C-alpha cells in the first residue's frame, strides 16, 4: 500500500497541525509564506539536476539542463492537479490513488529499464550531459 512508517507519519501529522494553526492566524498571506517555505525545502531531484548542470561542459549547457528541469517540473505540476480533478469527477474509486501507485511503479520500472539498456548496450548513460 506504500504507507509510511508509523513514527514518521505521526511526526508529519504533528508538524501539519502546527502549520494549520499558523495558517489560520496568518490569514490571506499564508499561502505565500507556505509556498516560499515549501520551495526552500531540500529536494533530492533538484540537487541531482544541479549536479548534472554543474558537471556540464559549459555554462550554456548547465543553463540548458536547469531550463529543461524547470520545464519538466512545471509540466508535471500543472498536469498533476488537472488529472486529479478529472479523475475525481469520474468517481471516488478512480481518485483513491491505488492506480496512481501502480502507474508510478510502471513509470519507474520503464525509466530504470531504459537507463540500464542505454548503459549496457550503448555504453552511455542517459543522464550524462556530455
Short mmCIF file of C-alpha atoms in Angstrom, two decimals:
data_model
loop_
_atom_site.label_atom_id
_atom_site.label_comp_id
_atom_site.label_asym_id
_atom_site.label_seq_id
_atom_site.Cartn_x
_atom_site.Cartn_y
_atom_site.Cartn_z
CA UNK A 1 0.00 0.00 0.00
CA UNK A 2 3.03 2.30 0.14
CA UNK A 3 2.42 3.52 3.69
CA UNK A 4 4.94 5.48 5.72
CA UNK A 5 6.34 4.13 8.99
CA UNK A 6 4.03 4.97 11.90
CA UNK A 7 6.58 7.18 13.68
CA UNK A 8 7.19 9.22 10.52
CA UNK A 9 3.51 9.68 9.85
CA UNK A 10 2.88 10.78 13.45
CA UNK A 11 5.75 13.26 13.21
CA UNK A 12 4.36 14.67 9.94
CA UNK A 13 0.86 14.99 11.38
CA UNK A 14 2.23 16.91 14.34
CA UNK A 15 4.01 19.34 12.06
CA UNK A 16 0.91 19.71 9.90
CA UNK A 17 -1.22 20.53 12.97
CA UNK A 18 1.15 23.36 13.87
CA UNK A 19 1.26 24.65 10.29
CA UNK A 20 -2.53 24.58 10.02
CA UNK A 21 -2.81 26.58 13.24
CA UNK A 22 -0.31 29.15 11.94
CA UNK A 23 -2.08 29.50 8.60
CA UNK A 24 -5.34 30.28 10.36
CA UNK A 25 -3.67 33.15 12.24
CA UNK A 26 -1.78 34.50 9.19
CA UNK A 27 -4.90 34.95 7.10
CA UNK A 28 -4.54 35.76 3.40
CA UNK A 29 -0.71 35.77 3.38
CA UNK A 30 -0.50 32.14 4.50
CA UNK A 31 -0.37 30.57 1.00
CA UNK A 32 2.55 32.80 0.01
CA UNK A 33 4.51 32.04 3.18
CA UNK A 34 3.83 28.31 2.89
CA UNK A 35 4.77 28.29 -0.79
CA UNK A 36 8.09 30.01 -0.16
CA UNK A 37 8.79 27.69 2.77
CA UNK A 38 7.97 24.66 0.63
CA UNK A 39 10.31 25.92 -2.12
CA UNK A 40 13.17 26.16 0.38
CA UNK A 41 12.87 22.51 1.46
CA UNK A 42 15.68 20.26 0.23
CA UNK A 43 14.75 18.27 -2.85
CA UNK A 44 16.87 15.36 -3.99
CA UNK A 45 15.69 15.65 -7.59
CA UNK A 46 16.62 19.35 -7.72
CA UNK A 47 20.04 18.65 -6.24
CA UNK A 48 20.55 15.89 -8.81
CA UNK A 49 19.70 18.31 -11.63
CA UNK A 50 22.09 20.87 -10.15
CA UNK A 51 24.83 18.26 -10.03
CA UNK A 52 24.28 17.34 -13.69
CA UNK A 53 24.27 21.04 -14.61
CA UNK A 54 27.48 21.62 -12.66
CA UNK A 55 29.20 18.74 -14.48
CA UNK A 56 28.23 20.01 -17.94
CA UNK A 57 30.80 21.27 -20.44
CA UNK A 58 29.82 24.95 -20.40
CA UNK A 59 27.69 27.49 -18.65
CA UNK A 60 25.20 27.38 -21.52
CA UNK A 61 24.90 23.59 -21.22
CA UNK A 62 24.34 23.89 -17.47
CA UNK A 63 21.70 26.55 -18.01
CA UNK A 64 20.01 24.32 -20.59
CA UNK A 65 19.94 21.42 -18.13
CA UNK A 66 18.29 23.59 -15.48
CA UNK A 67 15.85 25.09 -18.01
CA UNK A 68 14.79 21.62 -19.11
CA UNK A 69 14.43 20.57 -15.48
CA UNK A 70 12.22 23.62 -14.84
CA UNK A 71 10.14 22.86 -17.93
CA UNK A 72 9.60 19.23 -16.95
CA UNK A 73 8.78 20.14 -13.38
CA UNK A 74 6.34 22.84 -14.47
CA UNK A 75 4.53 20.49 -16.82
CA UNK A 76 4.13 17.84 -14.14
CA UNK A 77 2.99 20.38 -11.55
CA UNK A 78 0.34 21.64 -13.96
CA UNK A 79 -0.75 18.23 -15.24
CA UNK A 80 -0.98 16.55 -11.81
CA UNK A 81 -3.79 18.65 -10.30
CA UNK A 82 -5.62 18.75 -13.62
CA UNK A 83 -5.54 14.97 -13.87
CA UNK A 84 -6.60 14.58 -10.24
CA UNK A 85 -9.61 16.85 -10.77
CA UNK A 86 -10.64 14.90 -13.88
CA UNK A 87 -10.33 11.59 -12.06
CA UNK A 88 -12.23 12.79 -9.01
CA UNK A 89 -15.02 13.86 -11.36
CA UNK A 90 -15.13 10.25 -12.65
CA UNK A 91 -15.85 8.90 -9.21
CA UNK A 92 -14.35 8.01 -5.89
CA UNK A 93 -12.86 4.68 -6.99
CA UNK A 94 -10.74 6.33 -9.70
CA UNK A 95 -9.41 9.01 -7.35
CA UNK A 96 -8.41 6.81 -4.39
CA UNK A 97 -4.83 6.61 -5.64
CA UNK A 98 -4.38 2.84 -5.92
CA UNK A 99 -3.98 3.06 -9.69
CA UNK A 100 -1.60 6.00 -9.26
CA UNK A 101 0.83 3.93 -7.21
CA UNK A 102 0.82 1.25 -9.88
CA UNK A 103 1.27 3.81 -12.65
CA UNK A 104 4.18 5.43 -10.80
CA UNK A 105 5.75 2.00 -10.31
CA UNK A 106 5.37 1.26 -14.02
CA UNK A 107 6.97 4.60 -14.94
CA UNK A 108 9.85 3.98 -12.54
CA UNK A 109 10.38 0.48 -13.92
CA UNK A 110 10.31 1.72 -17.51
CA UNK A 111 12.78 4.54 -16.89
CA UNK A 112 15.09 2.20 -14.96
CA UNK A 113 14.98 -0.36 -17.77
CA UNK A 114 15.76 2.36 -20.31
CA UNK A 115 18.70 3.59 -18.23
CA UNK A 116 20.08 0.06 -17.87
CA UNK A 117 19.62 -0.59 -21.59
CA UNK A 118 21.46 2.61 -22.53
CA UNK A 119 24.26 1.87 -20.09
CA UNK A 120 24.73 -1.79 -21.04
CA UNK A 121 24.04 -1.85 -24.78
CA UNK A 122 25.13 1.61 -25.91
CA UNK A 123 27.77 2.20 -23.23
CA UNK A 124 26.31 5.59 -22.44
CA UNK A 125 24.32 6.86 -19.50
CA UNK A 126 21.14 8.79 -20.37
CA UNK A 127 21.76 11.24 -17.54
CA UNK A 128 25.14 12.39 -18.89
CA UNK A 129 25.12 15.94 -20.22
CA UNK A 130 28.22 15.44 -22.37
#
